[in-house]
Amino acid sequence: MQTYDLAADGLRGLNATLQAQSDETNQTEWTIVNPRGSHAIAVGLDAPIEVKVMGSTGYYCAGMNKQATVHVHGSAGPGVAENMMSGTVVIDGDASQYAGATGHGGTLVIKGNASSRCGISMKGIDIVVHGNVGHMSAFMAQSGNLVVCGDAGDALGDSIYEARLFVRGSVKSLGADCIEKEMRPEHIELLRDLLARGGCDAKPEEFKRYGSARQLYNFKVDNAY
Amino acid sequence: MCGIVGLFLKDKSLEPQLGALLTDMLITMTDRGPDSAGIAIYGDPSPTTSKVTVQSENPDRDFADLAEKVQPLVGGPVSLSRRDTHAVLHVPHGTAEALRRQLKDVASDVRVMSFGDSLEIYKEVGLPRDVAARFDIASMTGTHGIGHTRMATESAVTTLGAHPFNTGSDQCLVHNGSLSNHNSLRRKLRREGIHIETLNDTEVAAAYLTWKMQTGATLGEALEKSLEDLDGFFNFVVGTRDGFGVVRDPIACKPAVMAETDQYVAFGSEYRALVNLPGIEQARVWEPEPATVYFWTHGDTATPTGKAA
């Protein structure tokens, strides 16, 4: 296992070192100590490595991730796992605003709460939040799954396209064009897998599903130019 | 973008370190606001005197005889303690607010930064590290303090455009964000007789709170009303003689992190501003909710009071 002291050796060195790992690297386990809320920790990774961050992080941790597993043993600042392509990011604590924004793939697990705009413009990422999500979560979500084991804040799924939203607790309000939808057997199965991958023991039957009513501008053929 | 830091001490043994802790937090927030920096610090209230913190571009000239000039206005003894471009006038208790208005009659180039019994405000243009050093903020003691690093958007980079803003006796406010209805609100508040010095949006927010409190609202109620009447982005951190409050606008896109232990309540625009606080690893760390007023006072139970009045 490799250990990197961020306080001693700096952020550029860390990201350059992690980004230099190839698909065949033998250095598959990394531990980052002294993150101290730094920005942009472990961004742009593209190798099947495991990175543990021993503390809380600032803006944009694990952004643009491919293949790698990044596990934050603390809380994450704004924009964690932004634009993730594949791989897994796990946050033991809370995540600040726009967690998993624009993510194309991979899995983001937040064991605490996520704040506002979680999964904004998500494009295929799976996000599992053990706690609550704040307002405007899944705003303009296009594809992928957002699972919320707690409650959702105001305007969930505003202007949503084709993502699926599963919420176990209450939803303070639904955004424009977002509606509750039927939970069919295939959704139960999908959710069972998502919960297992997120390390969550909630029962899929306890959730409600929300998605697009497909009534907004883009979906109406009559609105075409 | 701007940076905010705040520290409200519950444990008196930390009071000698208040200035040093706030200085470290402030310098960490330099990337968020390299234009100017300022600090409001609460400490050392006296039952017999009040304080007026003043600033001058030419302090050698203006501060030399300022105490003598002020004495007839306040009808009692006045002492002056200088820190670089700022000085604190210690005046007979209860005369600070009147002096704030009269000072320009006897010293036209001297500007009032704050008035009250406990509060002192120091702010200047420059990097936070340099601003903190010229006032030797690290040596200051106190019960609570609020700091700000500014990246200007709505008005010029000047001393008077820097934060914190003094909003009333022993009240101060710092702001991260930008208000979009500050011009119309400034006109309205001026019609109500509220004094507003600059074209800065934050000063309008400060003046708004002063106006609300002059018309009978508590600080908590004034902050609640600000959510209705102020349009734009804001994280406000406010200080009073005994208290410390936080409110974020309903959209809450400006970052905020809070930490609480048995020893203190701390606010930072980012977590990294808090990492050198004692016991931060064991602190309860959370993000304050949008459109929710948090307030702490000395003597009360130390829990956040969402929707406090």
Coordinates of C-alpha atoms in Angstrom, one line a residue:
Chain A
M1 CA 0.0 0.0 0.0
Q2 CA 1.3 3.5 -0.9
T3 CA 0.8 6.4 1.5
Y4 CA 0.8 10.0 0.3
D5 CA 1.0 12.9 2.8
L6 CA -0.8 15.8 1.2
A7 CA 0.4 18.3 3.7
A8 CA 4.1 17.4 3.0
D9 CA 4.1 16.6 -0.7
G10 CA 1.4 18.8 -2.3
L11 CA -1.7 18.4 -4.4
R12 CA -0.1 18.6 -7.9
G13 CA 2.3 15.8 -7.0
L14 CA -0.6 13.7 -5.7
N15 CA -2.8 14.0 -8.8
A16 CA 0.1 13.6 -11.2
T17 CA 1.2 10.4 -9.3
L18 CA -2.3 8.9 -9.3
Q19 CA -3.1 9.9 -12.9
A20 CA 0.2 8.2 -14.0
Q21 CA -1.0 4.8 -12.8
S22 CA -1.8 2.5 -15.7
D23 CA -4.4 -0.3 -16.1
E24 CA -1.6 -2.8 -15.2
T25 CA -0.2 -0.9 -12.2
N26 CA 0.9 -3.0 -9.2
Q27 CA 0.4 0.0 -6.9
T28 CA -3.3 -0.5 -6.5
E29 CA -3.9 0.7 -3.0
W30 CA -3.3 4.3 -2.0
T31 CA -3.9 6.2 1.3
I32 CA -3.9 10.0 1.3
V33 CA -3.3 11.5 4.8
N34 CA -3.8 15.1 5.8
P35 CA -6.4 16.2 3.2
R36 CA -7.4 19.1 5.4
G37 CA -10.2 20.2 3.2
S38 CA -8.0 20.7 0.1
H39 CA -9.6 21.1 -3.3
A40 CA -9.5 18.7 -6.3
I41 CA -8.1 15.7 -4.4
A42 CA -7.7 12.5 -6.6
V43 CA -9.2 14.0 -9.8
G44 CA -9.0 12.7 -13.3
L45 CA -8.0 9.1 -12.3
D46 CA -8.2 6.4 -15.0
A47 CA -6.9 3.2 -13.5
P48 CA -8.4 0.4 -11.4
I49 CA -6.8 1.6 -8.1
E50 CA -8.3 2.1 -4.6
V51 CA -7.7 5.5 -3.0
K52 CA -8.5 6.1 0.6
V53 CA -8.7 9.8 1.8
M54 CA -8.2 9.9 5.5
G55 CA -10.2 13.0 6.4
S56 CA -12.6 15.7 4.9
T57 CA -12.1 17.2 1.4
G58 CA -12.9 20.5 -0.2
Y59 CA -14.2 21.3 -3.7
Y60 CA -14.3 18.7 -6.5
C61 CA -12.8 15.6 -4.9
A62 CA -12.7 12.6 -7.3
G63 CA -13.9 14.7 -10.2
M64 CA -13.9 13.1 -13.7
N65 CA -13.2 9.7 -12.2
K66 CA -12.8 6.6 -14.4
Q67 CA -12.3 3.1 -13.1
A68 CA -10.9 4.1 -9.7
T69 CA -12.5 3.6 -6.3
V70 CA -12.1 6.7 -4.1
H71 CA -13.2 6.4 -0.5
V72 CA -13.4 9.6 1.6
H73 CA -13.2 8.8 5.4
G74 CA -14.8 12.1 6.2
S75 CA -17.1 14.6 4.5
A76 CA -16.8 16.1 1.0
G77 CA -17.1 19.7 -0.1
P78 CA -19.0 21.0 -3.2
G79 CA -18.9 19.0 -6.5
V80 CA -17.7 15.7 -5.3
A81 CA -17.4 13.1 -8.1
E82 CA -18.4 15.7 -10.6
N83 CA -18.7 14.3 -14.1
M84 CA -17.7 10.8 -13.1
M85 CA -17.5 8.4 -16.0
S86 CA -17.0 5.0 -14.1
G87 CA -15.7 3.6 -10.9
T88 CA -16.9 4.1 -7.4
V89 CA -16.8 7.1 -5.0
V90 CA -17.8 6.5 -1.3
I91 CA -18.2 9.3 1.2
D92 CA -18.5 8.2 4.8
G93 CA -19.8 11.6 6.0
D94 CA -21.9 14.3 4.4
A95 CA -21.5 15.7 0.9
S96 CA -22.0 19.4 0.1
Q97 CA -23.8 20.8 -2.9
Y98 CA -24.0 19.3 -6.4
A99 CA -22.5 15.9 -5.5
G100 CA -22.3 13.7 -8.6
A101 CA -23.2 16.6 -10.9
T102 CA -23.2 15.7 -14.6
G103 CA -22.0 12.2 -13.9
H104 CA -22.0 9.8 -16.9
G105 CA -21.4 6.6 -15.1
G106 CA -20.1 4.8 -12.0
T107 CA -21.5 4.8 -8.5
L108 CA -21.4 7.5 -5.9
V109 CA -22.3 6.4 -2.3
I110 CA -22.9 9.1 0.3
K111 CA -23.4 7.6 3.8
G112 CA -24.4 10.8 5.4
N113 CA -26.6 13.5 3.9
A114 CA -26.1 15.3 0.6
S115 CA -27.0 19.0 0.4
S116 CA -28.6 20.9 -2.5
R117 CA -28.5 20.0 -6.2
C118 CA -27.3 16.4 -5.6
G119 CA -27.1 14.7 -9.1
I120 CA -27.8 17.9 -11.0
S121 CA -27.8 17.1 -14.7
M122 CA -26.8 13.5 -14.1
K123 CA -26.2 11.6 -17.3
G124 CA -26.0 7.9 -16.3
I125 CA -24.4 7.9 -12.8
D126 CA -25.9 5.9 -10.0
I127 CA -26.1 7.8 -6.7
V128 CA -27.1 6.2 -3.4
V129 CA -27.5 8.6 -0.4
H130 CA -28.1 6.9 2.9
G131 CA -29.4 10.2 4.5
N132 CA -31.3 13.1 3.0
V133 CA -30.8 15.3 -0.1
G134 CA -31.3 19.1 -0.3
H135 CA -33.3 21.2 -2.6
M136 CA -33.1 21.0 -6.5
S137 CA -31.7 17.5 -6.4
A138 CA -31.7 15.8 -9.8
F139 CA -32.4 19.1 -11.5
M140 CA -32.4 18.4 -15.3
A141 CA -31.3 14.8 -14.6
Q142 CA -31.0 13.0 -18.0
S143 CA -30.2 9.4 -17.1
G144 CA -29.1 7.2 -14.3
N145 CA -30.5 6.5 -10.8
L146 CA -30.7 8.6 -7.6
V147 CA -31.6 6.7 -4.5
V148 CA -32.4 8.6 -1.3
C149 CA -32.9 6.6 1.8
G150 CA -34.0 9.6 3.8
D151 CA -36.0 12.7 2.7
A152 CA -35.7 14.9 -0.3
G153 CA -35.9 18.7 -0.2
D154 CA -37.8 21.2 -2.4
A155 CA -38.2 20.8 -6.2
L156 CA -36.9 17.3 -6.6
G157 CA -36.3 16.4 -10.2
D158 CA -37.1 19.8 -11.6
S159 CA -37.1 19.7 -15.5
I160 CA -36.1 16.0 -15.4
Y161 CA -35.5 14.0 -18.5
E162 CA -35.2 10.2 -18.1
A163 CA -33.4 9.5 -14.8
R164 CA -35.1 7.4 -12.1
L165 CA -35.4 8.8 -8.6
F166 CA -36.2 6.5 -5.6
V167 CA -37.0 8.1 -2.3
R168 CA -37.8 6.3 0.9
G169 CA -38.8 9.2 3.1
S170 CA -40.7 12.4 2.4
V171 CA -40.3 14.7 -0.6
K172 CA -40.8 18.3 0.4
S173 CA -41.9 19.2 -3.1
L174 CA -41.6 18.0 -6.7
G175 CA -40.1 20.2 -9.4
A176 CA -41.6 21.1 -12.7
D177 CA -42.6 18.0 -14.8
C178 CA -41.5 15.6 -12.0
I179 CA -44.2 13.1 -10.9
E180 CA -44.5 10.0 -8.7
K181 CA -44.5 6.9 -10.9
E182 CA -45.5 3.3 -10.4
M183 CA -43.0 1.0 -8.8
R184 CA -43.0 -2.1 -11.0
P185 CA -41.2 -5.4 -10.4
E186 CA -38.3 -4.4 -12.6
H187 CA -37.8 -1.2 -10.5
I188 CA -37.8 -3.2 -7.3
E189 CA -35.1 -5.4 -8.8
L190 CA -33.1 -2.5 -10.0
L191 CA -33.3 -0.8 -6.6
R192 CA -32.4 -3.9 -4.8
D193 CA -29.1 -4.0 -6.7
L194 CA -28.5 -0.3 -6.2
L195 CA -29.0 -0.6 -2.4
A196 CA -26.7 -3.6 -2.3
R197 CA -24.0 -1.7 -4.2
G198 CA -24.5 1.3 -1.9
G199 CA -24.1 -0.8 1.2
C200 CA -27.6 0.1 2.4
D201 CA -29.9 -2.4 4.2
A202 CA -33.1 -0.5 3.3
K203 CA -35.9 -2.6 1.7
P204 CA -36.7 -1.6 -1.9
E205 CA -40.4 -2.0 -1.2
E206 CA -40.2 1.0 1.1
F207 CA -39.3 3.4 -1.7
K208 CA -41.4 5.5 -4.1
R209 CA -40.3 6.2 -7.6
Y210 CA -40.3 9.6 -9.3
G211 CA -39.6 10.5 -12.9
S212 CA -40.5 12.7 -15.8
A213 CA -44.1 13.4 -16.8
R214 CA -42.6 14.2 -20.2
Q215 CA -44.8 17.3 -20.6
L216 CA -42.1 19.9 -20.9
Y217 CA -41.0 21.7 -24.0
N218 CA -38.5 19.1 -25.3
F219 CA -40.9 16.2 -25.1
K220 CA -43.8 17.9 -26.9
V221 CA -43.7 17.4 -30.6
D222 CA -46.0 20.4 -31.0
N223 CA -43.3 22.6 -29.6
A224 CA -40.8 21.7 -32.4
Y225 CA -39.6 24.4 -34.6
Chain B
M1 CA -16.6 34.9 -4.4
C2 CA -15.6 36.0 -0.9
G3 CA -14.5 34.2 2.2
I4 CA -16.1 34.3 5.6
V5 CA -14.8 33.0 8.9
G6 CA -16.4 33.3 12.3
L7 CA -15.5 32.0 15.8
F8 CA -17.8 32.2 18.8
L9 CA -16.1 31.0 21.9
K10 CA -17.9 29.1 24.7
D11 CA -14.7 28.2 26.6
K12 CA -13.1 31.3 28.2
S13 CA -9.7 29.7 28.2
L14 CA -9.6 30.1 24.4
E15 CA -10.2 33.9 24.6
P16 CA -6.5 34.9 24.6
Q17 CA -6.2 32.9 21.3
L18 CA -9.2 34.4 19.5
G19 CA -7.2 36.8 17.3
A20 CA -4.6 34.1 16.4
L21 CA -7.2 31.5 15.5
L22 CA -9.2 34.0 13.4
T23 CA -6.0 35.2 11.7
D24 CA -5.2 31.6 10.6
M25 CA -8.7 31.1 9.4
L26 CA -8.7 34.4 7.5
I27 CA -5.4 33.7 5.7
T28 CA -6.7 30.3 4.6
M29 CA -9.5 32.1 2.8
T30 CA -7.2 34.3 0.8
D31 CA -8.0 32.5 -2.5
R32 CA -11.6 33.4 -2.0
G33 CA -10.9 37.1 -1.5
P34 CA -7.5 38.7 -2.1
D35 CA -8.8 42.3 -2.6
S36 CA -9.3 43.3 1.0
A37 CA -9.9 41.8 4.4
G38 CA -11.4 42.8 7.7
I39 CA -12.3 41.6 11.1
A40 CA -14.8 42.4 13.8
I41 CA -13.8 41.4 17.2
Y42 CA -15.8 41.5 20.5
G43 CA -13.9 41.8 23.7
D44 CA -13.1 43.8 26.8
P45 CA -16.4 45.7 27.4
S46 CA -16.1 48.3 30.1
P47 CA -19.1 49.5 32.2
T48 CA -17.8 53.1 32.1
T49 CA -16.7 53.5 28.5
S50 CA -17.8 52.8 24.9
K51 CA -15.8 52.4 21.8
V52 CA -15.7 54.1 18.4
T53 CA -13.3 52.5 15.9
V54 CA -12.1 55.1 13.4
Q55 CA -9.9 55.0 10.3
S56 CA -7.8 57.6 8.4
E57 CA -5.7 57.6 5.3
N58 CA -3.3 59.9 7.1
P59 CA -3.3 58.6 10.7
D60 CA -0.2 60.4 11.9
R61 CA -1.8 63.7 11.2
D62 CA -5.4 62.9 12.0
F63 CA -5.0 60.8 15.2
A64 CA -2.4 63.2 16.9
D65 CA -5.1 65.5 18.4
L66 CA -8.2 63.5 17.8
A67 CA -8.9 62.6 21.5
E68 CA -8.7 66.3 22.4
K69 CA -11.0 67.3 19.5
V70 CA -13.6 64.6 20.5
Q71 CA -13.6 65.4 24.3
P72 CA -16.0 68.4 24.1
L73 CA -18.4 66.4 21.9
V74 CA -18.7 63.6 24.5
G75 CA -18.3 65.7 27.6
G76 CA -15.8 63.5 29.4
P77 CA -12.4 61.8 29.2
V78 CA -11.4 60.3 25.9
S79 CA -8.4 58.0 25.3
L80 CA -7.2 56.7 21.9
S81 CA -5.4 53.5 21.1
R82 CA -4.0 53.2 17.6
R83 CA -3.4 50.2 15.4
D84 CA -1.9 51.3 12.0
T85 CA -4.6 53.2 10.1
H86 CA -7.2 52.5 12.7
A87 CA -7.7 53.7 16.2
V88 CA -10.2 53.0 19.0
L89 CA -11.6 56.0 20.8
H90 CA -12.6 55.1 24.4
V91 CA -15.4 57.5 25.2
P92 CA -17.8 57.9 28.2
H93 CA -20.4 55.1 28.2
G94 CA -23.4 55.8 26.0
T95 CA -21.8 58.6 23.9
A96 CA -20.6 56.4 21.0
E97 CA -23.6 56.6 18.8
A98 CA -23.9 60.4 18.9
L99 CA -20.2 60.7 18.3
R100 CA -20.5 58.5 15.2
R101 CA -22.6 61.2 13.6
Q102 CA -20.7 64.2 15.0
L103 CA -17.2 63.1 14.3
K104 CA -17.0 64.4 10.8
D105 CA -17.6 68.0 12.1
V106 CA -14.3 68.0 14.0
A107 CA -12.3 65.5 11.9
S108 CA -13.5 65.5 8.3
D109 CA -11.0 62.9 7.1
V110 CA -11.6 60.4 9.8
R111 CA -14.1 57.6 9.1
V112 CA -16.0 55.6 11.5
M113 CA -15.6 51.8 11.2
S114 CA -17.8 50.8 14.2
F115 CA -19.3 51.9 17.4
G116 CA -20.5 50.0 20.5
D117 CA -19.3 48.9 23.9
S118 CA -17.4 45.8 22.9
L119 CA -17.0 45.7 19.1
E120 CA -14.0 46.9 17.2
I121 CA -13.7 46.6 13.4
Y122 CA -10.4 46.7 11.4
K123 CA -10.5 46.5 7.6
E124 CA -8.2 47.5 4.8
V125 CA -7.4 46.8 1.1
G126 CA -4.8 44.2 0.6
L127 CA -4.0 40.5 1.0
P128 CA -5.5 39.0 4.2
R129 CA -2.1 38.1 5.5
D130 CA -0.9 41.7 5.1
V131 CA -4.1 43.2 6.6
A132 CA -3.9 40.9 9.6
A133 CA -0.3 41.8 10.2
R134 CA -0.7 45.5 10.0
F135 CA -3.3 45.4 12.7
D136 CA -1.6 42.6 14.6
I137 CA -5.0 40.8 14.8
A138 CA -3.2 37.7 16.1
S139 CA -2.5 39.4 19.4
M140 CA -6.2 40.3 20.0
T141 CA -8.3 38.7 22.7
G142 CA -12.0 38.4 22.8
T143 CA -15.2 36.4 23.1
H144 CA -16.1 36.2 19.4
G145 CA -15.1 37.5 16.1
I146 CA -16.0 37.5 12.4
G147 CA -13.6 37.9 9.5
H148 CA -14.0 38.5 5.7
T149 CA -11.8 38.2 2.7
R150 CA -13.3 40.2 -0.3
M151 CA -13.4 39.5 -4.0
A152 CA -15.3 42.6 -5.1
T153 CA -18.3 42.4 -7.4
E154 CA -20.8 45.2 -6.6
S155 CA -18.6 48.2 -5.7
A156 CA -15.0 49.4 -5.8
V157 CA -12.1 47.9 -3.8
T158 CA -11.8 50.5 -1.1
T159 CA -11.5 50.5 2.7
L160 CA -15.1 51.4 3.1
G161 CA -16.2 48.7 0.7
A162 CA -14.5 46.1 2.7
H163 CA -16.4 44.0 5.3
P164 CA -17.4 43.7 8.1
F165 CA -20.0 46.5 8.2
N166 CA -21.2 48.0 11.4
T167 CA -25.0 47.9 11.5
G168 CA -25.8 49.4 14.8
S169 CA -24.3 49.5 18.3
D170 CA -22.1 46.4 18.7
Q171 CA -23.7 44.9 15.6
C172 CA -21.8 43.8 12.5
L173 CA -22.4 41.9 9.3
V174 CA -20.3 40.1 6.6
H175 CA -21.6 38.8 3.3
N176 CA -20.6 36.4 0.7
G177 CA -22.7 36.8 -2.4
S178 CA -24.3 39.7 -4.3
L179 CA -27.6 41.5 -3.9
S180 CA -29.6 42.5 -7.0
N181 CA -32.1 44.8 -5.4
H182 CA -29.7 46.9 -3.4
N183 CA -30.2 50.1 -5.4
S184 CA -34.0 50.3 -4.8
L185 CA -33.6 49.2 -1.3
R186 CA -30.9 51.8 -0.6
R187 CA -33.3 54.5 -1.8
K188 CA -36.1 53.2 0.3
L189 CA -33.9 53.0 3.4
R190 CA -32.5 56.5 2.9
R191 CA -36.1 57.8 2.7
E192 CA -36.6 56.1 6.1
G193 CA -33.7 58.1 7.4
I194 CA -31.1 55.3 7.5
H195 CA -27.5 56.5 6.9
I196 CA -25.8 54.6 4.1
E197 CA -22.3 55.6 3.2
T198 CA -21.3 53.7 0.1
L199 CA -22.7 52.1 -3.1
N200 CA -21.9 48.7 -1.7
D201 CA -24.6 46.1 -1.7
T202 CA -23.6 44.6 1.6
E203 CA -23.9 47.9 3.4
V204 CA -27.5 48.0 2.2
A205 CA -28.1 44.6 3.9
A206 CA -26.5 45.9 7.1
A207 CA -28.6 49.0 7.0
Y208 CA -31.7 47.0 6.3
L209 CA -31.1 45.0 9.5
T210 CA -30.5 48.2 11.5
W211 CA -33.7 49.6 10.1
K212 CA -35.7 46.5 11.0
M213 CA -34.3 46.5 14.6
Q214 CA -35.0 50.2 15.0
T215 CA -38.6 49.5 14.2
G216 CA -38.8 46.8 16.9
A217 CA -37.5 43.6 15.4
T218 CA -35.0 41.4 17.2
L219 CA -31.9 40.5 15.2
G220 CA -33.4 37.0 14.6
E221 CA -36.6 38.5 13.3
A222 CA -34.7 41.0 11.2
L223 CA -32.7 38.1 9.6
E224 CA -36.0 36.2 9.0
K225 CA -37.4 39.3 7.2
S226 CA -34.3 39.7 5.1
L227 CA -35.1 36.4 3.5
E228 CA -38.2 38.1 2.1
D229 CA -36.9 41.5 1.2
L230 CA -33.4 40.9 -0.1
D231 CA -33.1 39.6 -3.6
G232 CA -29.8 37.9 -4.6
F233 CA -27.2 35.5 -3.2
F234 CA -26.1 35.8 0.3
N235 CA -24.5 34.1 3.2
F236 CA -24.6 36.5 6.1
V237 CA -22.7 36.1 9.3
V238 CA -23.7 38.6 12.0
G239 CA -22.3 39.5 15.3
T240 CA -23.9 41.2 18.3
R241 CA -22.4 42.0 21.7
D242 CA -23.4 38.6 23.1
G243 CA -24.3 36.6 20.0
F244 CA -23.4 35.2 16.6
G245 CA -25.8 34.4 13.8
V246 CA -25.8 32.8 10.4
V247 CA -28.3 32.9 7.6
R248 CA -28.2 31.7 3.9
D249 CA -30.5 32.7 1.1
P250 CA -33.0 30.0 -0.1
I251 CA -30.9 29.0 -3.1
A252 CA -27.8 28.6 -1.0
C253 CA -25.2 28.4 -3.7
K254 CA -22.6 30.2 -1.6
P255 CA -20.7 27.6 0.4
A256 CA -20.9 27.4 4.2
V257 CA -19.6 24.9 6.8
M258 CA -20.1 25.1 10.5
A259 CA -18.4 23.2 13.4
E260 CA -19.3 23.0 17.0
T261 CA -17.6 21.6 20.1
D262 CA -17.9 22.2 23.8
Q263 CA -15.3 25.0 23.3
Y264 CA -16.7 27.0 20.3
V265 CA -19.0 27.4 17.3
A266 CA -17.1 28.2 14.1
F267 CA -18.2 29.2 10.6
G268 CA -16.1 28.9 7.4
S269 CA -16.9 29.4 3.7
E270 CA -14.9 26.1 3.4
Y271 CA -13.9 23.3 5.7
R272 CA -10.2 24.1 5.2
A273 CA -10.7 27.3 7.1
L274 CA -11.5 25.3 10.2
V275 CA -8.9 22.6 10.1
N276 CA -6.5 24.2 12.6
L277 CA -9.1 24.8 15.3
P278 CA -8.5 22.8 18.4
G279 CA -10.4 19.5 18.5
I280 CA -11.8 19.9 15.0
E281 CA -11.5 16.1 14.4
Q282 CA -14.1 15.6 17.1
A283 CA -16.3 18.5 16.3
R284 CA -19.9 18.2 14.9
V285 CA -19.5 19.6 11.4
W286 CA -22.4 20.4 9.2
E287 CA -23.7 22.6 6.4
P288 CA -26.2 25.2 7.6
E289 CA -29.7 24.8 5.9
P290 CA -30.9 27.3 3.4
A291 CA -33.3 30.0 4.5
T292 CA -32.8 29.1 8.2
V293 CA -31.6 31.5 10.9
Y294 CA -29.0 30.1 13.3
F295 CA -28.1 32.1 16.4
W296 CA -26.0 31.5 19.4
T297 CA -25.6 33.7 22.5
H298 CA -23.5 33.5 25.6
G299 CA -25.4 32.0 28.5
D300 CA -27.9 30.1 26.4
T301 CA -27.8 26.4 25.7
A302 CA -25.3 25.9 22.9
T303 CA -27.6 24.4 20.2
P304 CA -28.4 25.9 16.8
T305 CA -31.7 27.6 16.9
G306 CA -33.2 27.2 13.5
K307 CA -36.0 29.7 12.9
A308 CA -35.0 31.5 16.1
A309 CA -36.8 34.7 16.9

